[in-house]
Amino acid sequence: MSDCAIPIRGRLNMRYDLSGSIPPKVRFSNVFSTLEEKSNLSAIGTSAVDQIPIYMEYAKMLDNRARVVKFANLDQNWNGYGSTPIPRTIIERTLALISNVKYQPKVFPTARSTIQLEYDSRKGSYLEIEIDEDYYTITQLGGSVENEYQTKNDDDINNVIEEYHA
Amino acid sequence: MLDDHFSNEEELYRAVRPGSAFWDEERNRPTSGAFKDKEGLSLDRAGGRSRFDSCAALTTKLSSIKAIAYIQYQECIRLGLCVIYKPVPENEYHSEIHESETIIKISNIKAKKLSETVNFSIIN
């Protein structure tokens, strides 16, 4: 059994068992109190109602992390068309990324043994980030925009996600 | 061995599996991840079979299928994709979709468009 410690928004550490079916060794009942204690939301004067979206994103993040950890269990030929297992480095890069983005994406494996994050909450607009071992492929579609490019820069990822939700 | 030629209406089939890995539950559609491959995207052509028989053959061959996506040859051409008949010893219907005549790997943009264009039959 092997564990993987992933920083959450730079404040918490959770341990995940990448070899098991479902992770986290984190109790959901602890999430709210932990968030409140650690994030200083009260200190900046945010009301409880204002904090609901933050908690919802946090809950989505936990769901996404559990989903991504399951991708580690995909075996050889897992899609029936010769797909290979998703490398552990990609699993770990994805866990780190979704722990640090402000808006939670939909998360899917691909038959290329990569993982892709999808944002489609804006009608007619689509943002996709495909995570490979040492680079990302960003795809933007919407209106007359058709854009696909690769980057190794983590800041680019945060920027396109912020732009999408602006 | 079938004819290399595809009629415009000929359908191509690909199983979407395992389970819900490739399934966008919110939109009840397959994600583009199901249509990305390291090389050409493998599918089975109808090759004179009915849709029912083509889907039945896939469900017999593969387990845990969420859905079978299908698309007409002419729709692939409209998306700018290239369809190639590429039979293998164990499957005379095997075909591949390529990005173009010269590039095999499908771009993410076209994979997304493909995922939005395909029709599908939900199996499980």
PDB file of C-alpha atoms in Angstrom:
ATOM      1  CA  MET A   1       0.000   0.000   0.000  1.00  0.00           C
ATOM      2  CA  SER A   2       1.308   3.385  -0.938  1.00  0.00           C
ATOM      3  CA  ASP A   3       0.107   6.763   0.219  1.00  0.00           C
ATOM      4  CA  CYS A   4       0.297  10.087  -1.521  1.00  0.00           C
ATOM      5  CA  ALA A   5       0.247  13.333   0.412  1.00  0.00           C
ATOM      6  CA  ILE A   6      -1.299  16.181  -1.547  1.00  0.00           C
ATOM      7  CA  PRO A   7      -1.402  19.791  -0.366  1.00  0.00           C
ATOM      8  CA  ILE A   8      -4.876  21.337  -0.419  1.00  0.00           C
ATOM      9  CA  ARG A   9      -4.843  25.023  -1.326  1.00  0.00           C
ATOM     10  CA  GLY A  10      -1.505  25.195   0.396  1.00  0.00           C
ATOM     11  CA  ARG A  11      -3.031  24.776   3.805  1.00  0.00           C
ATOM     12  CA  LEU A  12      -4.002  21.192   4.467  1.00  0.00           C
ATOM     13  CA  ASN A  13      -2.539  17.846   3.731  1.00  0.00           C
ATOM     14  CA  MET A  14      -4.675  14.810   3.051  1.00  0.00           C
ATOM     15  CA  ARG A  15      -3.349  11.332   2.526  1.00  0.00           C
ATOM     16  CA  TYR A  16      -4.706   9.163  -0.242  1.00  0.00           C
ATOM     17  CA  ASP A  17      -4.192   5.496  -0.808  1.00  0.00           C
ATOM     18  CA  LEU A  18      -3.584   5.264  -4.556  1.00  0.00           C
ATOM     19  CA  SER A  19      -3.736   1.495  -4.591  1.00  0.00           C
ATOM     20  CA  GLY A  20      -7.212   1.175  -3.076  1.00  0.00           C
ATOM     21  CA  SER A  21     -10.604   1.739  -4.634  1.00  0.00           C
ATOM     22  CA  ILE A  22     -11.803   4.821  -2.802  1.00  0.00           C
ATOM     23  CA  PRO A  23      -9.630   7.203  -0.860  1.00  0.00           C
ATOM     24  CA  PRO A  24      -9.793   9.592   1.446  1.00  0.00           C
ATOM     25  CA  LYS A  25      -8.740   9.208   4.970  1.00  0.00           C
ATOM     26  CA  VAL A  26     -10.619  12.429   5.613  1.00  0.00           C
ATOM     27  CA  ARG A  27     -13.968  12.626   7.335  1.00  0.00           C
ATOM     28  CA  PHE A  28     -16.433  14.865   5.552  1.00  0.00           C
ATOM     29  CA  SER A  29     -17.836  16.008   8.897  1.00  0.00           C
ATOM     30  CA  ASN A  30     -14.460  17.545   9.581  1.00  0.00           C
ATOM     31  CA  VAL A  31     -14.326  19.484   6.357  1.00  0.00           C
ATOM     32  CA  PHE A  32     -16.386  22.455   7.415  1.00  0.00           C
ATOM     33  CA  SER A  33     -14.749  23.021  10.764  1.00  0.00           C
ATOM     34  CA  THR A  34     -11.348  22.445   9.218  1.00  0.00           C
ATOM     35  CA  LEU A  35     -12.051  24.882   6.425  1.00  0.00           C
ATOM     36  CA  GLU A  36     -13.284  27.504   8.847  1.00  0.00           C
ATOM     37  CA  GLU A  37     -10.288  27.105  11.101  1.00  0.00           C
ATOM     38  CA  LYS A  38      -7.734  26.992   8.346  1.00  0.00           C
ATOM     39  CA  SER A  39      -9.016  29.357   5.727  1.00  0.00           C
ATOM     40  CA  ASN A  40      -9.615  32.453   7.877  1.00  0.00           C
ATOM     41  CA  LEU A  41     -12.915  33.017   6.088  1.00  0.00           C
ATOM     42  CA  SER A  42     -14.409  34.456   9.273  1.00  0.00           C
ATOM     43  CA  ALA A  43     -11.491  36.776   9.651  1.00  0.00           C
ATOM     44  CA  ILE A  44     -12.228  38.506   6.370  1.00  0.00           C
ATOM     45  CA  GLY A  45     -15.837  39.070   7.365  1.00  0.00           C
ATOM     46  CA  THR A  46     -17.500  36.623   4.946  1.00  0.00           C
ATOM     47  CA  SER A  47     -20.979  35.633   6.091  1.00  0.00           C
ATOM     48  CA  ALA A  48     -22.050  32.007   6.408  1.00  0.00           C
ATOM     49  CA  VAL A  49     -24.324  32.380   3.371  1.00  0.00           C
ATOM     50  CA  ASP A  50     -21.510  33.817   1.289  1.00  0.00           C
ATOM     51  CA  GLN A  51     -19.381  30.846   2.219  1.00  0.00           C
ATOM     52  CA  ILE A  52     -21.833  28.265   0.823  1.00  0.00           C
ATOM     53  CA  PRO A  53     -20.403  28.361  -2.743  1.00  0.00           C
ATOM     54  CA  ILE A  54     -16.932  27.912  -1.309  1.00  0.00           C
ATOM     55  CA  TYR A  55     -18.063  24.877   0.654  1.00  0.00           C
ATOM     56  CA  MET A  56     -19.821  23.508  -2.441  1.00  0.00           C
ATOM     57  CA  GLU A  57     -16.657  23.855  -4.506  1.00  0.00           C
ATOM     58  CA  TYR A  58     -14.778  22.151  -1.711  1.00  0.00           C
ATOM     59  CA  ALA A  59     -17.247  19.253  -1.715  1.00  0.00           C
ATOM     60  CA  LYS A  60     -16.880  19.005  -5.519  1.00  0.00           C
ATOM     61  CA  MET A  61     -13.134  18.998  -5.104  1.00  0.00           C
ATOM     62  CA  LEU A  62     -13.350  16.032  -2.719  1.00  0.00           C
ATOM     63  CA  ASP A  63     -15.600  14.205  -5.196  1.00  0.00           C
ATOM     64  CA  ASN A  64     -13.178  14.928  -8.013  1.00  0.00           C
ATOM     65  CA  ARG A  65     -10.208  13.723  -6.002  1.00  0.00           C
ATOM     66  CA  ALA A  66     -11.986  10.456  -5.175  1.00  0.00           C
ATOM     67  CA  ARG A  67     -12.826  10.023  -8.861  1.00  0.00           C
ATOM     68  CA  VAL A  68      -9.255  10.670  -9.980  1.00  0.00           C
ATOM     69  CA  VAL A  69      -7.830   8.190  -7.474  1.00  0.00           C
ATOM     70  CA  LYS A  70     -10.104   5.535  -8.992  1.00  0.00           C
ATOM     71  CA  PHE A  71      -8.443   6.160 -12.370  1.00  0.00           C
ATOM     72  CA  ALA A  72      -5.302   4.619 -10.880  1.00  0.00           C
ATOM     73  CA  ASN A  73      -7.132   1.277 -10.924  1.00  0.00           C
ATOM     74  CA  LEU A  74      -7.669   1.233 -14.692  1.00  0.00           C
ATOM     75  CA  ASP A  75      -5.777  -1.783 -16.005  1.00  0.00           C
ATOM     76  CA  GLN A  76      -4.250  -2.633 -19.354  1.00  0.00           C
ATOM     77  CA  ASN A  77      -6.877  -2.461 -22.119  1.00  0.00           C
ATOM     78  CA  TRP A  78      -9.310  -0.800 -19.723  1.00  0.00           C
ATOM     79  CA  ASN A  79     -11.419   0.708 -22.516  1.00  0.00           C
ATOM     80  CA  GLY A  80     -11.472  -2.406 -24.699  1.00  0.00           C
ATOM     81  CA  TYR A  81      -9.438  -0.659 -27.398  1.00  0.00           C
ATOM     82  CA  GLY A  82      -5.937  -1.294 -26.102  1.00  0.00           C
ATOM     83  CA  SER A  83      -5.664   1.624 -23.696  1.00  0.00           C
ATOM     84  CA  THR A  84      -2.783   1.523 -21.224  1.00  0.00           C
ATOM     85  CA  PRO A  85      -3.030   2.378 -17.490  1.00  0.00           C
ATOM     86  CA  ILE A  86      -2.863   6.054 -16.573  1.00  0.00           C
ATOM     87  CA  PRO A  87       0.629   6.797 -15.228  1.00  0.00           C
ATOM     88  CA  ARG A  88       0.872   7.613 -11.546  1.00  0.00           C
ATOM     89  CA  THR A  89       2.559  10.909 -12.345  1.00  0.00           C
ATOM     90  CA  ILE A  90      -0.532  12.029 -14.246  1.00  0.00           C
ATOM     91  CA  ILE A  91      -2.785  10.974 -11.360  1.00  0.00           C
ATOM     92  CA  GLU A  92      -0.644  12.981  -8.950  1.00  0.00           C
ATOM     93  CA  ARG A  93      -0.446  16.036 -11.229  1.00  0.00           C
ATOM     94  CA  THR A  94      -4.224  15.985 -11.580  1.00  0.00           C
ATOM     95  CA  LEU A  95      -4.792  15.675  -7.831  1.00  0.00           C
ATOM     96  CA  ALA A  96      -2.473  18.598  -7.205  1.00  0.00           C
ATOM     97  CA  LEU A  97      -4.138  20.698  -9.904  1.00  0.00           C
ATOM     98  CA  ILE A  98      -7.745  20.177  -8.850  1.00  0.00           C
ATOM     99  CA  SER A  99      -6.747  20.892  -5.266  1.00  0.00           C
ATOM    100  CA  ASN A 100      -5.523  24.299  -6.264  1.00  0.00           C
ATOM    101  CA  VAL A 101      -8.080  25.589  -8.757  1.00  0.00           C
ATOM    102  CA  LYS A 102     -10.822  27.950  -7.684  1.00  0.00           C
ATOM    103  CA  TYR A 103     -13.501  26.356  -9.875  1.00  0.00           C
ATOM    104  CA  GLN A 104     -13.937  22.617  -9.954  1.00  0.00           C
ATOM    105  CA  PRO A 105     -14.085  20.962 -13.395  1.00  0.00           C
ATOM    106  CA  LYS A 106     -15.612  17.737 -14.639  1.00  0.00           C
ATOM    107  CA  VAL A 107     -12.851  15.130 -14.670  1.00  0.00           C
ATOM    108  CA  PHE A 108     -12.469  12.273 -17.157  1.00  0.00           C
ATOM    109  CA  PRO A 109      -9.778   9.810 -18.219  1.00  0.00           C
ATOM    110  CA  THR A 110      -8.955   9.598 -21.903  1.00  0.00           C
ATOM    111  CA  ALA A 111      -8.102   6.633 -24.081  1.00  0.00           C
ATOM    112  CA  ARG A 112      -4.681   8.293 -24.510  1.00  0.00           C
ATOM    113  CA  SER A 113      -3.955   7.453 -20.854  1.00  0.00           C
ATOM    114  CA  THR A 114      -4.199  11.082 -19.888  1.00  0.00           C
ATOM    115  CA  ILE A 115      -6.772  12.907 -17.774  1.00  0.00           C
ATOM    116  CA  GLN A 116      -8.833  15.854 -18.929  1.00  0.00           C
ATOM    117  CA  LEU A 117     -10.570  18.597 -16.987  1.00  0.00           C
ATOM    118  CA  GLU A 118     -13.650  20.081 -18.617  1.00  0.00           C
ATOM    119  CA  TYR A 119     -15.484  23.359 -18.025  1.00  0.00           C
ATOM    120  CA  ASP A 120     -18.749  23.833 -19.893  1.00  0.00           C
ATOM    121  CA  SER A 121     -20.876  25.876 -17.500  1.00  0.00           C
ATOM    122  CA  ARG A 122     -20.959  28.829 -19.922  1.00  0.00           C
ATOM    123  CA  LYS A 123     -23.457  28.152 -22.695  1.00  0.00           C
ATOM    124  CA  GLY A 124     -21.719  27.663 -26.031  1.00  0.00           C
ATOM    125  CA  SER A 125     -18.281  27.896 -24.476  1.00  0.00           C
ATOM    126  CA  TYR A 126     -15.951  25.055 -23.611  1.00  0.00           C
ATOM    127  CA  LEU A 127     -12.583  24.845 -21.914  1.00  0.00           C
ATOM    128  CA  GLU A 128     -10.589  21.635 -21.663  1.00  0.00           C
ATOM    129  CA  ILE A 129      -7.270  20.965 -20.001  1.00  0.00           C
ATOM    130  CA  GLU A 130      -5.688  17.632 -20.857  1.00  0.00           C
ATOM    131  CA  ILE A 131      -2.996  16.613 -18.404  1.00  0.00           C
ATOM    132  CA  ASP A 132      -0.041  14.705 -19.777  1.00  0.00           C
ATOM    133  CA  GLU A 133       3.116  13.668 -17.945  1.00  0.00           C
ATOM    134  CA  ASP A 134       5.037  16.880 -18.539  1.00  0.00           C
ATOM    135  CA  TYR A 135       2.702  19.285 -20.288  1.00  0.00           C
ATOM    136  CA  TYR A 136      -0.913  20.376 -20.591  1.00  0.00           C
ATOM    137  CA  THR A 137      -3.016  20.727 -23.738  1.00  0.00           C
ATOM    138  CA  ILE A 138      -5.513  23.563 -23.501  1.00  0.00           C
ATOM    139  CA  THR A 139      -8.535  23.495 -25.795  1.00  0.00           C
ATOM    140  CA  GLN A 140     -10.959  26.399 -26.087  1.00  0.00           C
ATOM    141  CA  LEU A 141     -14.145  26.295 -28.154  1.00  0.00           C
ATOM    142  CA  GLY A 142     -16.994  28.774 -28.420  1.00  0.00           C
ATOM    143  CA  GLY A 143     -18.417  31.134 -30.994  1.00  0.00           C
ATOM    144  CA  SER A 144     -15.686  31.703 -33.526  1.00  0.00           C
ATOM    145  CA  VAL A 145     -12.978  30.614 -31.086  1.00  0.00           C
ATOM    146  CA  GLU A 146     -11.172  27.346 -31.806  1.00  0.00           C
ATOM    147  CA  ASN A 147      -7.917  27.199 -29.966  1.00  0.00           C
ATOM    148  CA  GLU A 148      -5.668  24.291 -29.005  1.00  0.00           C
ATOM    149  CA  TYR A 149      -2.157  24.642 -27.635  1.00  0.00           C
ATOM    150  CA  GLN A 150       0.304  23.066 -25.254  1.00  0.00           C
ATOM    151  CA  THR A 151       1.964  24.575 -22.218  1.00  0.00           C
ATOM    152  CA  LYS A 152       4.163  23.454 -19.352  1.00  0.00           C
ATOM    153  CA  ASN A 153       3.341  26.472 -17.232  1.00  0.00           C
ATOM    154  CA  ASP A 154       1.006  25.915 -14.268  1.00  0.00           C
ATOM    155  CA  ASP A 155       0.185  29.630 -14.199  1.00  0.00           C
ATOM    156  CA  ASP A 156      -1.285  29.347 -17.707  1.00  0.00           C
ATOM    157  CA  ILE A 157      -3.772  26.820 -16.358  1.00  0.00           C
ATOM    158  CA  ASN A 158      -4.965  29.069 -13.559  1.00  0.00           C
ATOM    159  CA  ASN A 159      -5.181  31.983 -15.974  1.00  0.00           C
ATOM    160  CA  VAL A 160      -7.369  30.218 -18.553  1.00  0.00           C
ATOM    161  CA  ILE A 161      -9.655  28.923 -15.809  1.00  0.00           C
ATOM    162  CA  GLU A 162     -10.008  32.430 -14.358  1.00  0.00           C
ATOM    163  CA  GLU A 163     -10.628  33.873 -17.844  1.00  0.00           C
ATOM    164  CA  TYR A 164     -13.289  31.266 -18.532  1.00  0.00           C
ATOM    165  CA  HIS A 165     -15.160  32.192 -15.364  1.00  0.00           C
ATOM    166  CA  ALA A 166     -14.646  35.957 -15.648  1.00  0.00           C
TER     167      ALA A 166
ATOM    168  CA  MET B   1     -12.678  -8.530 -46.559  1.00  0.00           C
ATOM    169  CA  LEU B   2     -15.033  -5.663 -47.313  1.00  0.00           C
ATOM    170  CA  ASP B   3     -14.826  -2.944 -49.918  1.00  0.00           C
ATOM    171  CA  ASP B   4     -12.512  -0.033 -49.041  1.00  0.00           C
ATOM    172  CA  HIS B   5     -15.248   2.343 -50.107  1.00  0.00           C
ATOM    173  CA  PHE B   6     -17.692   3.747 -47.534  1.00  0.00           C
ATOM    174  CA  SER B   7     -21.098   4.963 -48.565  1.00  0.00           C
ATOM    175  CA  ASN B   8     -22.097   8.326 -47.107  1.00  0.00           C
ATOM    176  CA  GLU B   9     -24.749   6.699 -44.931  1.00  0.00           C
ATOM    177  CA  GLU B  10     -22.604   3.851 -43.632  1.00  0.00           C
ATOM    178  CA  GLU B  11     -22.399   3.926 -39.856  1.00  0.00           C
ATOM    179  CA  LEU B  12     -19.344   3.461 -37.650  1.00  0.00           C
ATOM    180  CA  TYR B  13     -19.618   2.166 -34.080  1.00  0.00           C
ATOM    181  CA  ARG B  14     -17.493   2.543 -30.970  1.00  0.00           C
ATOM    182  CA  ALA B  15     -18.210   1.140 -27.514  1.00  0.00           C
ATOM    183  CA  VAL B  16     -18.048   3.654 -24.665  1.00  0.00           C
ATOM    184  CA  ARG B  17     -16.698   1.833 -21.643  1.00  0.00           C
ATOM    185  CA  PRO B  18     -15.936   1.009 -18.883  1.00  0.00           C
ATOM    186  CA  GLY B  19     -19.021   2.033 -16.935  1.00  0.00           C
ATOM    187  CA  SER B  20     -19.388   5.756 -16.519  1.00  0.00           C
ATOM    188  CA  ALA B  21     -15.690   6.637 -16.894  1.00  0.00           C
ATOM    189  CA  PHE B  22     -16.363   8.471 -20.178  1.00  0.00           C
ATOM    190  CA  TRP B  23     -19.894   9.540 -19.393  1.00  0.00           C
ATOM    191  CA  ASP B  24     -20.902  13.120 -18.630  1.00  0.00           C
ATOM    192  CA  GLU B  25     -23.863  12.442 -16.342  1.00  0.00           C
ATOM    193  CA  GLU B  26     -24.948  16.076 -16.324  1.00  0.00           C
ATOM    194  CA  ARG B  27     -25.297  16.219 -20.110  1.00  0.00           C
ATOM    195  CA  ASN B  28     -26.013  12.502 -20.539  1.00  0.00           C
ATOM    196  CA  ARG B  29     -23.441  12.271 -23.321  1.00  0.00           C
ATOM    197  CA  PRO B  30     -20.041  10.685 -23.823  1.00  0.00           C
ATOM    198  CA  THR B  31     -17.077  12.962 -23.161  1.00  0.00           C
ATOM    199  CA  SER B  32     -14.469  13.660 -25.818  1.00  0.00           C
ATOM    200  CA  GLY B  33     -12.024  11.552 -23.783  1.00  0.00           C
ATOM    201  CA  ALA B  34     -13.737   8.489 -25.251  1.00  0.00           C
ATOM    202  CA  PHE B  35     -12.690   9.588 -28.741  1.00  0.00           C
ATOM    203  CA  LYS B  36      -9.034  10.243 -28.118  1.00  0.00           C
ATOM    204  CA  ASP B  37      -6.510   7.558 -28.840  1.00  0.00           C
ATOM    205  CA  LYS B  38      -2.737   7.410 -28.991  1.00  0.00           C
ATOM    206  CA  GLU B  39      -3.025   6.391 -32.618  1.00  0.00           C
ATOM    207  CA  GLY B  40      -6.037   6.196 -34.900  1.00  0.00           C
ATOM    208  CA  LEU B  41      -9.457   5.962 -33.289  1.00  0.00           C
ATOM    209  CA  SER B  42     -10.716   2.391 -33.691  1.00  0.00           C
ATOM    210  CA  LEU B  43     -14.299   1.726 -34.683  1.00  0.00           C
ATOM    211  CA  ASP B  44     -16.293  -1.011 -36.376  1.00  0.00           C
ATOM    212  CA  ARG B  45     -17.960  -0.171 -39.664  1.00  0.00           C
ATOM    213  CA  ALA B  46     -21.428  -1.491 -40.382  1.00  0.00           C
ATOM    214  CA  GLY B  47     -20.224  -3.253 -43.521  1.00  0.00           C
ATOM    215  CA  GLY B  48     -23.717  -4.244 -44.603  1.00  0.00           C
ATOM    216  CA  ARG B  49     -24.949  -5.149 -41.135  1.00  0.00           C
ATOM    217  CA  SER B  50     -27.924  -3.506 -39.456  1.00  0.00           C
ATOM    218  CA  ARG B  51     -27.329  -1.180 -36.508  1.00  0.00           C
ATOM    219  CA  PHE B  52     -28.828  -3.807 -34.220  1.00  0.00           C
ATOM    220  CA  ASP B  53     -26.439  -6.507 -35.433  1.00  0.00           C
ATOM    221  CA  SER B  54     -23.430  -4.174 -35.287  1.00  0.00           C
ATOM    222  CA  CYS B  55     -24.210  -3.158 -31.700  1.00  0.00           C
ATOM    223  CA  ALA B  56     -24.957  -6.741 -30.708  1.00  0.00           C
ATOM    224  CA  ALA B  57     -21.538  -7.810 -31.984  1.00  0.00           C
ATOM    225  CA  LEU B  58     -19.853  -5.158 -29.816  1.00  0.00           C
ATOM    226  CA  THR B  59     -21.815  -6.053 -26.692  1.00  0.00           C
ATOM    227  CA  THR B  60     -20.878  -9.691 -27.205  1.00  0.00           C
ATOM    228  CA  LYS B  61     -17.204  -8.812 -27.548  1.00  0.00           C
ATOM    229  CA  LEU B  62     -16.903  -6.276 -24.705  1.00  0.00           C
ATOM    230  CA  SER B  63     -18.306  -6.139 -21.174  1.00  0.00           C
ATOM    231  CA  SER B  64     -19.317  -3.156 -18.988  1.00  0.00           C
ATOM    232  CA  ILE B  65     -20.407  -1.068 -21.951  1.00  0.00           C
ATOM    233  CA  LYS B  66     -22.153   2.150 -20.978  1.00  0.00           C
ATOM    234  CA  ALA B  67     -23.209   3.042 -24.508  1.00  0.00           C
ATOM    235  CA  ILE B  68     -22.406   2.479 -28.153  1.00  0.00           C
ATOM    236  CA  ALA B  69     -21.681   5.643 -30.081  1.00  0.00           C
ATOM    237  CA  TYR B  70     -22.359   5.677 -33.799  1.00  0.00           C
ATOM    238  CA  ILE B  71     -21.845   8.149 -36.585  1.00  0.00           C
ATOM    239  CA  GLN B  72     -22.320   8.181 -40.333  1.00  0.00           C
ATOM    240  CA  TYR B  73     -19.305   8.308 -42.613  1.00  0.00           C
ATOM    241  CA  GLN B  74     -20.464  11.595 -44.154  1.00  0.00           C
ATOM    242  CA  GLU B  75     -20.598  13.238 -40.712  1.00  0.00           C
ATOM    243  CA  CYS B  76     -16.951  12.308 -40.141  1.00  0.00           C
ATOM    244  CA  ILE B  77     -16.055  13.879 -43.485  1.00  0.00           C
ATOM    245  CA  ARG B  78     -18.053  17.010 -42.591  1.00  0.00           C
ATOM    246  CA  LEU B  79     -15.937  17.299 -39.421  1.00  0.00           C
ATOM    247  CA  GLY B  80     -12.804  17.149 -41.537  1.00  0.00           C
ATOM    248  CA  LEU B  81     -11.845  13.683 -40.330  1.00  0.00           C
ATOM    249  CA  CYS B  82     -10.478  10.844 -42.420  1.00  0.00           C
ATOM    250  CA  VAL B  83     -12.036   7.353 -42.212  1.00  0.00           C
ATOM    251  CA  ILE B  84      -9.917   4.355 -43.157  1.00  0.00           C
ATOM    252  CA  TYR B  85     -10.955   0.728 -43.503  1.00  0.00           C
ATOM    253  CA  LYS B  86      -8.309  -1.237 -41.657  1.00  0.00           C
ATOM    254  CA  PRO B  87      -9.353  -4.856 -41.103  1.00  0.00           C
ATOM    255  CA  VAL B  88      -7.450  -7.007 -38.611  1.00  0.00           C
ATOM    256  CA  PRO B  89      -7.433 -10.825 -38.459  1.00  0.00           C
ATOM    257  CA  GLU B  90      -9.894 -10.942 -35.546  1.00  0.00           C
ATOM    258  CA  ASN B  91     -12.200  -8.207 -36.865  1.00  0.00           C
ATOM    259  CA  GLU B  92     -13.027  -7.703 -40.522  1.00  0.00           C
ATOM    260  CA  TYR B  93     -15.081  -4.586 -39.696  1.00  0.00           C
ATOM    261  CA  HIS B  94     -12.259  -2.717 -37.953  1.00  0.00           C
ATOM    262  CA  SER B  95     -11.753   0.836 -39.219  1.00  0.00           C
ATOM    263  CA  GLU B  96     -10.000   3.928 -37.941  1.00  0.00           C
ATOM    264  CA  ILE B  97     -10.702   7.637 -37.850  1.00  0.00           C
ATOM    265  CA  HIS B  98      -7.670   9.852 -38.357  1.00  0.00           C
ATOM    266  CA  GLU B  99      -7.231  13.591 -38.033  1.00  0.00           C
ATOM    267  CA  SER B 100      -6.516  13.849 -41.765  1.00  0.00           C
ATOM    268  CA  GLU B 101      -4.926  11.910 -44.590  1.00  0.00           C
ATOM    269  CA  THR B 102      -1.474  12.739 -43.248  1.00  0.00           C
ATOM    270  CA  ILE B 103      -2.016  13.018 -39.461  1.00  0.00           C
ATOM    271  CA  ILE B 104      -3.215  10.029 -37.451  1.00  0.00           C
ATOM    272  CA  LYS B 105      -3.829  11.373 -33.929  1.00  0.00           C
ATOM    273  CA  ILE B 106      -7.122  13.252 -33.648  1.00  0.00           C
ATOM    274  CA  SER B 107      -6.824  16.788 -32.286  1.00  0.00           C
ATOM    275  CA  ASN B 108      -8.687  17.681 -29.105  1.00  0.00           C
ATOM    276  CA  ILE B 109     -10.874  20.107 -31.027  1.00  0.00           C
ATOM    277  CA  LYS B 110     -12.039  17.425 -33.449  1.00  0.00           C
ATOM    278  CA  ALA B 111     -12.424  14.864 -30.644  1.00  0.00           C
ATOM    279  CA  LYS B 112     -14.745  17.311 -28.899  1.00  0.00           C
ATOM    280  CA  LYS B 113     -16.724  17.931 -32.086  1.00  0.00           C
ATOM    281  CA  LEU B 114     -16.926  14.191 -32.668  1.00  0.00           C
ATOM    282  CA  SER B 115     -18.273  13.639 -29.153  1.00  0.00           C
ATOM    283  CA  GLU B 116     -20.926  16.295 -29.779  1.00  0.00           C
ATOM    284  CA  THR B 117     -21.912  14.833 -33.146  1.00  0.00           C
ATOM    285  CA  VAL B 118     -22.192  11.110 -32.439  1.00  0.00           C
ATOM    286  CA  ASN B 119     -25.492   9.468 -31.699  1.00  0.00           C
ATOM    287  CA  PHE B 120     -25.535   6.726 -29.127  1.00  0.00           C
ATOM    288  CA  SER B 121     -27.509   3.836 -27.731  1.00  0.00           C
ATOM    289  CA  ILE B 122     -27.267   3.481 -23.984  1.00  0.00           C
ATOM    290  CA  ILE B 123     -26.614  -0.121 -23.012  1.00  0.00           C
ATOM    291  CA  ASN B 124     -26.314   0.098 -19.212  1.00  0.00           C
TER     292      ASN B 124
END
